Amino acid sequence: NHENYDLLKTYPVEQWKGGNVQFIAPDIIHLMRGQIFEIEGLRFFTFGGARSHDISGGILELDDLEFKRKKKELDHGWEPYRINHLSWWKEEMPDKNEFEEGLRSLDRCGWNVDIIVSHCCASSIQQEVCGDRCEKDELTEYFEMIMGRCEFGKWLFGHYHENRNVGKRFAVLYEQIRKGKEWTCVKGFYLILRNRGIIIKTYESKI
């Protein structure tokens, strides 16, 4: 869940299936945060993003004069860390405009969708998945609000490095790909749960 946001910003934003996207390649489409898409008769709400959990050693800056020393100490102590603009970007968490865009999109569709696709999940669902290992934050609380207000059929998410169902309506996916209209593949589209948004990988010639 650590996209290169500096690179991602270079792709133009286009409209596709009702929402904002970026075409990474002809058959790879980034579905942006807070969007509604109508795909093969199903309505999707997409909202990527998650706070990194593997940064207890901190975020290092490449232009810090102490960078090499700090990195060496952290590597020696096996303390997880990230490097700004190399393996970590502040944009992993949504900004105010993206949160508001999501609410506007849900308002327009009457808070009724078939499938919600995100990277992390609502705070209460996160508690079921990883217990006290993961702390709630602004985004998981945002999803908690959506979960309580929105009518939806399924909610798919990633981030937690597990493959399992959580109740009847939620599924956390990691290395697993589930095919079939009910879940992650909808007549030619694989949904890949990434941080910045959702990537669609097509496996048919037409999209």
PDB file of C-alpha atoms in Angstrom:
ATOM      1  CA  ASN A   1       0.000   0.000   0.000  1.00  0.00           C
ATOM      2  CA  HIS A   2       2.850   2.366  -0.783  1.00  0.00           C
ATOM      3  CA  GLU A   3       2.233   3.764  -4.234  1.00  0.00           C
ATOM      4  CA  ASN A   4       4.604   6.280  -5.743  1.00  0.00           C
ATOM      5  CA  TYR A   5       2.324   9.286  -5.495  1.00  0.00           C
ATOM      6  CA  ASP A   6       4.843  11.565  -7.172  1.00  0.00           C
ATOM      7  CA  LEU A   7       4.573   9.378 -10.272  1.00  0.00           C
ATOM      8  CA  LEU A   8       0.827   8.857  -9.938  1.00  0.00           C
ATOM      9  CA  LYS A   9       0.260  12.616 -10.079  1.00  0.00           C
ATOM     10  CA  THR A  10       1.700  12.682 -13.601  1.00  0.00           C
ATOM     11  CA  TYR A  11      -1.196  10.651 -15.037  1.00  0.00           C
ATOM     12  CA  PRO A  12      -4.175  12.646 -16.353  1.00  0.00           C
ATOM     13  CA  VAL A  13      -7.556  12.256 -14.677  1.00  0.00           C
ATOM     14  CA  GLU A  14     -10.311  11.019 -16.994  1.00  0.00           C
ATOM     15  CA  GLN A  15     -13.947   9.961 -16.707  1.00  0.00           C
ATOM     16  CA  TRP A  16     -14.790   6.258 -16.982  1.00  0.00           C
ATOM     17  CA  LYS A  17     -17.987   4.402 -16.074  1.00  0.00           C
ATOM     18  CA  GLY A  18     -19.230   7.428 -14.130  1.00  0.00           C
ATOM     19  CA  GLY A  19     -16.192   8.237 -11.990  1.00  0.00           C
ATOM     20  CA  ASN A  20     -12.691   9.684 -12.086  1.00  0.00           C
ATOM     21  CA  VAL A  21      -9.890   7.372 -13.147  1.00  0.00           C
ATOM     22  CA  GLN A  22      -6.290   7.356 -14.325  1.00  0.00           C
ATOM     23  CA  PHE A  23      -5.245   4.985 -17.100  1.00  0.00           C
ATOM     24  CA  ILE A  24      -1.937   3.517 -15.926  1.00  0.00           C
ATOM     25  CA  ALA A  25      -1.856   1.269 -18.995  1.00  0.00           C
ATOM     26  CA  PRO A  26      -4.529   0.372 -21.566  1.00  0.00           C
ATOM     27  CA  ASP A  27      -5.678  -2.535 -19.385  1.00  0.00           C
ATOM     28  CA  ILE A  28      -4.842  -1.121 -15.931  1.00  0.00           C
ATOM     29  CA  ILE A  29      -7.164   1.575 -14.565  1.00  0.00           C
ATOM     30  CA  HIS A  30      -6.810   3.395 -11.277  1.00  0.00           C
ATOM     31  CA  LEU A  31     -10.226   4.068  -9.748  1.00  0.00           C
ATOM     32  CA  MET A  32      -9.782   7.175  -7.659  1.00  0.00           C
ATOM     33  CA  ARG A  33     -10.956   7.870  -4.116  1.00  0.00           C
ATOM     34  CA  GLY A  34     -14.557   8.713  -3.384  1.00  0.00           C
ATOM     35  CA  GLN A  35     -15.971   7.700  -6.763  1.00  0.00           C
ATOM     36  CA  ILE A  36     -19.081   5.854  -7.911  1.00  0.00           C
ATOM     37  CA  PHE A  37     -18.766   3.506 -10.896  1.00  0.00           C
ATOM     38  CA  GLU A  38     -21.465   1.618 -12.791  1.00  0.00           C
ATOM     39  CA  ILE A  39     -19.843  -1.591 -14.063  1.00  0.00           C
ATOM     40  CA  GLU A  40     -21.886  -4.344 -15.728  1.00  0.00           C
ATOM     41  CA  GLY A  41     -25.031  -3.398 -13.838  1.00  0.00           C
ATOM     42  CA  LEU A  42     -23.333  -3.102 -10.446  1.00  0.00           C
ATOM     43  CA  ARG A  43     -22.680   0.130  -8.575  1.00  0.00           C
ATOM     44  CA  PHE A  44     -19.256   0.422  -6.936  1.00  0.00           C
ATOM     45  CA  PHE A  45     -18.021   2.954  -4.388  1.00  0.00           C
ATOM     46  CA  THR A  46     -14.220   3.120  -4.281  1.00  0.00           C
ATOM     47  CA  PHE A  47     -12.058   4.713  -1.630  1.00  0.00           C
ATOM     48  CA  GLY A  48      -8.408   3.724  -1.291  1.00  0.00           C
ATOM     49  CA  GLY A  49      -5.975   4.720   1.423  1.00  0.00           C
ATOM     50  CA  ALA A  50      -4.597   3.432   4.715  1.00  0.00           C
ATOM     51  CA  ARG A  51      -2.175   4.501   7.406  1.00  0.00           C
ATOM     52  CA  SER A  52       1.099   2.582   7.451  1.00  0.00           C
ATOM     53  CA  HIS A  53       1.527   0.243  10.401  1.00  0.00           C
ATOM     54  CA  ASP A  54       5.183  -0.595   9.760  1.00  0.00           C
ATOM     55  CA  ILE A  55       6.786   2.733  10.656  1.00  0.00           C
ATOM     56  CA  SER A  56       7.643   2.372  14.328  1.00  0.00           C
ATOM     57  CA  GLY A  57      11.200   3.377  13.426  1.00  0.00           C
ATOM     58  CA  GLY A  58       9.950   6.577  11.856  1.00  0.00           C
ATOM     59  CA  ILE A  59      10.036   8.252   8.455  1.00  0.00           C
ATOM     60  CA  LEU A  60      13.528   9.047   7.225  1.00  0.00           C
ATOM     61  CA  GLU A  61      14.361  11.985   4.963  1.00  0.00           C
ATOM     62  CA  LEU A  62      16.896  11.463   2.179  1.00  0.00           C
ATOM     63  CA  ASP A  63      18.286  15.000   2.601  1.00  0.00           C
ATOM     64  CA  ASP A  64      18.860  14.528   6.330  1.00  0.00           C
ATOM     65  CA  LEU A  65      22.610  14.763   7.060  1.00  0.00           C
ATOM     66  CA  GLU A  66      22.111  11.936   9.575  1.00  0.00           C
ATOM     67  CA  PHE A  67      20.247   9.728   7.095  1.00  0.00           C
ATOM     68  CA  LYS A  68      22.947   7.045   6.678  1.00  0.00           C
ATOM     69  CA  ARG A  69      23.588   6.783  10.401  1.00  0.00           C
ATOM     70  CA  LYS A  70      19.871   6.543  11.242  1.00  0.00           C
ATOM     71  CA  LYS A  71      19.240   3.976   8.528  1.00  0.00           C
ATOM     72  CA  LYS A  72      22.177   1.846   9.653  1.00  0.00           C
ATOM     73  CA  GLU A  73      20.972   1.865  13.264  1.00  0.00           C
ATOM     74  CA  LEU A  74      17.433   0.950  12.257  1.00  0.00           C
ATOM     75  CA  ASP A  75      18.626  -1.811   9.924  1.00  0.00           C
ATOM     76  CA  HIS A  76      20.836  -3.234  12.672  1.00  0.00           C
ATOM     77  CA  GLY A  77      17.961  -3.220  15.153  1.00  0.00           C
ATOM     78  CA  TRP A  78      15.410  -4.588  12.687  1.00  0.00           C
ATOM     79  CA  GLU A  79      13.144  -1.635  13.423  1.00  0.00           C
ATOM     80  CA  PRO A  80      10.629  -1.011  10.597  1.00  0.00           C
ATOM     81  CA  TYR A  81      10.889   2.380   8.947  1.00  0.00           C
ATOM     82  CA  ARG A  82      10.042   4.126   5.687  1.00  0.00           C
ATOM     83  CA  ILE A  83      11.813   6.706   3.554  1.00  0.00           C
ATOM     84  CA  ASN A  84       9.888   9.776   2.432  1.00  0.00           C
ATOM     85  CA  HIS A  85       9.277   9.924  -1.330  1.00  0.00           C
ATOM     86  CA  LEU A  86      10.910   6.517  -1.733  1.00  0.00           C
ATOM     87  CA  SER A  87       8.864   4.022   0.275  1.00  0.00           C
ATOM     88  CA  TRP A  88       6.373   6.348   2.012  1.00  0.00           C
ATOM     89  CA  TRP A  89       4.180   9.254   0.948  1.00  0.00           C
ATOM     90  CA  LYS A  90       1.925  11.383   3.127  1.00  0.00           C
ATOM     91  CA  GLU A  91      -0.795  10.947   0.491  1.00  0.00           C
ATOM     92  CA  GLU A  92      -1.355   7.393   1.727  1.00  0.00           C
ATOM     93  CA  MET A  93      -4.057   9.038   3.840  1.00  0.00           C
ATOM     94  CA  PRO A  94      -6.875  10.984   2.144  1.00  0.00           C
ATOM     95  CA  ASP A  95      -7.084  14.734   2.418  1.00  0.00           C
ATOM     96  CA  LYS A  96     -10.151  16.820   3.263  1.00  0.00           C
ATOM     97  CA  ASN A  97     -11.187  17.190  -0.367  1.00  0.00           C
ATOM     98  CA  GLU A  98     -11.152  13.430  -0.922  1.00  0.00           C
ATOM     99  CA  PHE A  99     -13.239  12.781   2.188  1.00  0.00           C
ATOM    100  CA  GLU A 100     -15.765  15.361   1.009  1.00  0.00           C
ATOM    101  CA  GLU A 101     -15.788  13.966  -2.527  1.00  0.00           C
ATOM    102  CA  GLY A 102     -16.746  10.561  -1.152  1.00  0.00           C
ATOM    103  CA  LEU A 103     -19.694  12.010   0.751  1.00  0.00           C
ATOM    104  CA  ARG A 104     -20.882  13.968  -2.282  1.00  0.00           C
ATOM    105  CA  SER A 105     -20.716  10.839  -4.428  1.00  0.00           C
ATOM    106  CA  LEU A 106     -22.746   8.841  -1.924  1.00  0.00           C
ATOM    107  CA  ASP A 107     -25.269  11.669  -1.657  1.00  0.00           C
ATOM    108  CA  ARG A 108     -25.759  11.589  -5.430  1.00  0.00           C
ATOM    109  CA  CYS A 109     -26.533   7.868  -5.439  1.00  0.00           C
ATOM    110  CA  GLY A 110     -28.747   7.981  -2.356  1.00  0.00           C
ATOM    111  CA  TRP A 111     -26.234   6.086  -0.196  1.00  0.00           C
ATOM    112  CA  ASN A 112     -27.063   2.843  -1.978  1.00  0.00           C
ATOM    113  CA  VAL A 113     -24.373   0.773  -3.733  1.00  0.00           C
ATOM    114  CA  ASP A 114     -23.750  -2.875  -4.529  1.00  0.00           C
ATOM    115  CA  ILE A 115     -20.061  -3.137  -3.661  1.00  0.00           C
ATOM    116  CA  ILE A 116     -17.704  -0.962  -1.634  1.00  0.00           C
ATOM    117  CA  VAL A 117     -13.995  -1.414  -2.373  1.00  0.00           C
ATOM    118  CA  SER A 118     -11.394   0.124  -0.076  1.00  0.00           C
ATOM    119  CA  HIS A 119      -7.881  -0.573   1.164  1.00  0.00           C
ATOM    120  CA  CYS A 120      -8.440  -0.456   4.927  1.00  0.00           C
ATOM    121  CA  CYS A 121     -11.866  -0.836   6.539  1.00  0.00           C
ATOM    122  CA  ALA A 122     -14.205   0.465   9.232  1.00  0.00           C
ATOM    123  CA  SER A 123     -12.824   0.639  12.780  1.00  0.00           C
ATOM    124  CA  SER A 124     -15.084  -2.095  14.163  1.00  0.00           C
ATOM    125  CA  ILE A 125     -14.275  -4.466  11.290  1.00  0.00           C
ATOM    126  CA  GLN A 126     -10.574  -3.704  11.689  1.00  0.00           C
ATOM    127  CA  GLN A 127     -10.865  -4.684  15.352  1.00  0.00           C
ATOM    128  CA  GLU A 128     -12.225  -8.074  14.294  1.00  0.00           C
ATOM    129  CA  VAL A 129      -9.433  -8.561  11.776  1.00  0.00           C
ATOM    130  CA  CYS A 130      -6.362  -7.552  13.776  1.00  0.00           C
ATOM    131  CA  GLY A 131      -7.464  -6.723  17.304  1.00  0.00           C
ATOM    132  CA  ASP A 132      -5.319  -4.178  19.119  1.00  0.00           C
ATOM    133  CA  ARG A 133      -2.464  -4.443  16.599  1.00  0.00           C
ATOM    134  CA  CYS A 134      -4.127  -1.770  14.460  1.00  0.00           C
ATOM    135  CA  GLU A 135      -5.301   1.555  15.816  1.00  0.00           C
ATOM    136  CA  LYS A 136      -8.349   3.335  14.479  1.00  0.00           C
ATOM    137  CA  ASP A 137      -7.776   6.592  12.677  1.00  0.00           C
ATOM    138  CA  GLU A 138      -9.613   9.259  10.702  1.00  0.00           C
ATOM    139  CA  LEU A 139     -10.090   6.974   7.702  1.00  0.00           C
ATOM    140  CA  THR A 140     -11.296   3.896   9.583  1.00  0.00           C
ATOM    141  CA  GLU A 141     -13.742   6.122  11.471  1.00  0.00           C
ATOM    142  CA  TYR A 142     -14.911   7.600   8.150  1.00  0.00           C
ATOM    143  CA  PHE A 143     -15.626   4.066   6.960  1.00  0.00           C
ATOM    144  CA  GLU A 144     -17.382   3.310  10.247  1.00  0.00           C
ATOM    145  CA  MET A 145     -19.763   6.175   9.514  1.00  0.00           C
ATOM    146  CA  ILE A 146     -20.318   4.954   5.947  1.00  0.00           C
ATOM    147  CA  MET A 147     -20.910   1.401   7.145  1.00  0.00           C
ATOM    148  CA  GLY A 148     -23.673   2.597   9.453  1.00  0.00           C
ATOM    149  CA  ARG A 149     -25.346   4.819   6.894  1.00  0.00           C
ATOM    150  CA  CYS A 150     -24.884   3.246   3.460  1.00  0.00           C
ATOM    151  CA  GLU A 151     -26.915   0.396   1.986  1.00  0.00           C
ATOM    152  CA  PHE A 152     -24.435  -2.016   0.379  1.00  0.00           C
ATOM    153  CA  GLY A 153     -24.170  -5.661  -0.580  1.00  0.00           C
ATOM    154  CA  LYS A 154     -20.460  -6.467  -0.160  1.00  0.00           C
ATOM    155  CA  TRP A 155     -17.409  -4.636   1.157  1.00  0.00           C
ATOM    156  CA  LEU A 156     -13.997  -5.772  -0.120  1.00  0.00           C
ATOM    157  CA  PHE A 157     -10.749  -4.500   1.380  1.00  0.00           C
ATOM    158  CA  GLY A 158      -7.052  -5.361   1.645  1.00  0.00           C
ATOM    159  CA  HIS A 159      -4.210  -3.891   3.766  1.00  0.00           C
ATOM    160  CA  TYR A 160      -4.146  -6.479   6.564  1.00  0.00           C
ATOM    161  CA  HIS A 161      -2.261  -9.289   4.788  1.00  0.00           C
ATOM    162  CA  GLU A 162      -5.018 -11.854   5.293  1.00  0.00           C
ATOM    163  CA  ASN A 163      -7.505 -13.745   3.167  1.00  0.00           C
ATOM    164  CA  ARG A 164     -10.811 -14.383   4.906  1.00  0.00           C
ATOM    165  CA  ASN A 165     -14.432 -13.416   5.243  1.00  0.00           C
ATOM    166  CA  VAL A 166     -15.530 -11.189   8.094  1.00  0.00           C
ATOM    167  CA  GLY A 167     -19.184 -11.969   8.592  1.00  0.00           C
ATOM    168  CA  LYS A 168     -21.403 -12.265   5.531  1.00  0.00           C
ATOM    169  CA  ARG A 169     -20.768  -8.910   3.882  1.00  0.00           C
ATOM    170  CA  PHE A 170     -17.054  -8.234   4.363  1.00  0.00           C
ATOM    171  CA  ALA A 171     -13.935  -9.859   2.944  1.00  0.00           C
ATOM    172  CA  VAL A 172     -10.280  -9.002   3.456  1.00  0.00           C
ATOM    173  CA  LEU A 173      -8.105 -10.065   0.514  1.00  0.00           C
ATOM    174  CA  TYR A 174      -4.329 -10.324   0.308  1.00  0.00           C
ATOM    175  CA  GLU A 175      -2.832 -12.866  -2.105  1.00  0.00           C
ATOM    176  CA  GLN A 176      -6.158 -14.404  -2.965  1.00  0.00           C
ATOM    177  CA  ILE A 177      -8.128 -13.654  -6.136  1.00  0.00           C
ATOM    178  CA  ARG A 178     -11.799 -14.557  -6.063  1.00  0.00           C
ATOM    179  CA  LYS A 179     -13.477 -14.926  -9.410  1.00  0.00           C
ATOM    180  CA  GLY A 180     -17.137 -14.568 -10.140  1.00  0.00           C
ATOM    181  CA  LYS A 181     -19.675 -11.802 -10.341  1.00  0.00           C
ATOM    182  CA  GLU A 182     -20.354 -11.982  -6.616  1.00  0.00           C
ATOM    183  CA  TRP A 183     -16.885 -10.852  -5.625  1.00  0.00           C
ATOM    184  CA  THR A 184     -13.770  -9.371  -7.160  1.00  0.00           C
ATOM    185  CA  CYS A 185     -14.157 -10.229 -10.821  1.00  0.00           C
ATOM    186  CA  VAL A 186     -17.065  -8.724 -12.715  1.00  0.00           C
ATOM    187  CA  LYS A 187     -17.255  -9.847 -16.353  1.00  0.00           C
ATOM    188  CA  GLY A 188     -13.668  -9.166 -17.247  1.00  0.00           C
ATOM    189  CA  PHE A 189     -12.418  -6.924 -14.469  1.00  0.00           C
ATOM    190  CA  TYR A 190     -10.083  -7.804 -11.627  1.00  0.00           C
ATOM    191  CA  LEU A 191     -10.214  -5.384  -8.717  1.00  0.00           C
ATOM    192  CA  ILE A 192      -6.792  -4.942  -7.140  1.00  0.00           C
ATOM    193  CA  LEU A 193      -6.996  -3.308  -3.725  1.00  0.00           C
ATOM    194  CA  ARG A 194      -4.309  -0.661  -3.600  1.00  0.00           C
ATOM    195  CA  ASN A 195      -3.730   2.276  -1.321  1.00  0.00           C
ATOM    196  CA  ARG A 196      -4.265   5.399  -3.372  1.00  0.00           C
ATOM    197  CA  GLY A 197      -7.407   4.008  -4.952  1.00  0.00           C
ATOM    198  CA  ILE A 198      -8.500   0.852  -6.664  1.00  0.00           C
ATOM    199  CA  ILE A 199      -6.790  -0.612  -9.712  1.00  0.00           C
ATOM    200  CA  ILE A 200      -8.861  -2.428 -12.299  1.00  0.00           C
ATOM    201  CA  LYS A 201      -6.998  -4.984 -14.401  1.00  0.00           C
ATOM    202  CA  THR A 202      -8.940  -6.103 -17.433  1.00  0.00           C
ATOM    203  CA  TYR A 203      -8.502  -9.552 -18.930  1.00  0.00           C
ATOM    204  CA  GLU A 204     -10.680  -9.097 -21.969  1.00  0.00           C
ATOM    205  CA  SER A 205      -9.977  -6.900 -24.972  1.00  0.00           C
ATOM    206  CA  LYS A 206     -12.985  -4.641 -24.444  1.00  0.00           C
ATOM    207  CA  ILE A 207     -13.538  -2.450 -21.369  1.00  0.00           C
TER     208      ILE A 207
END
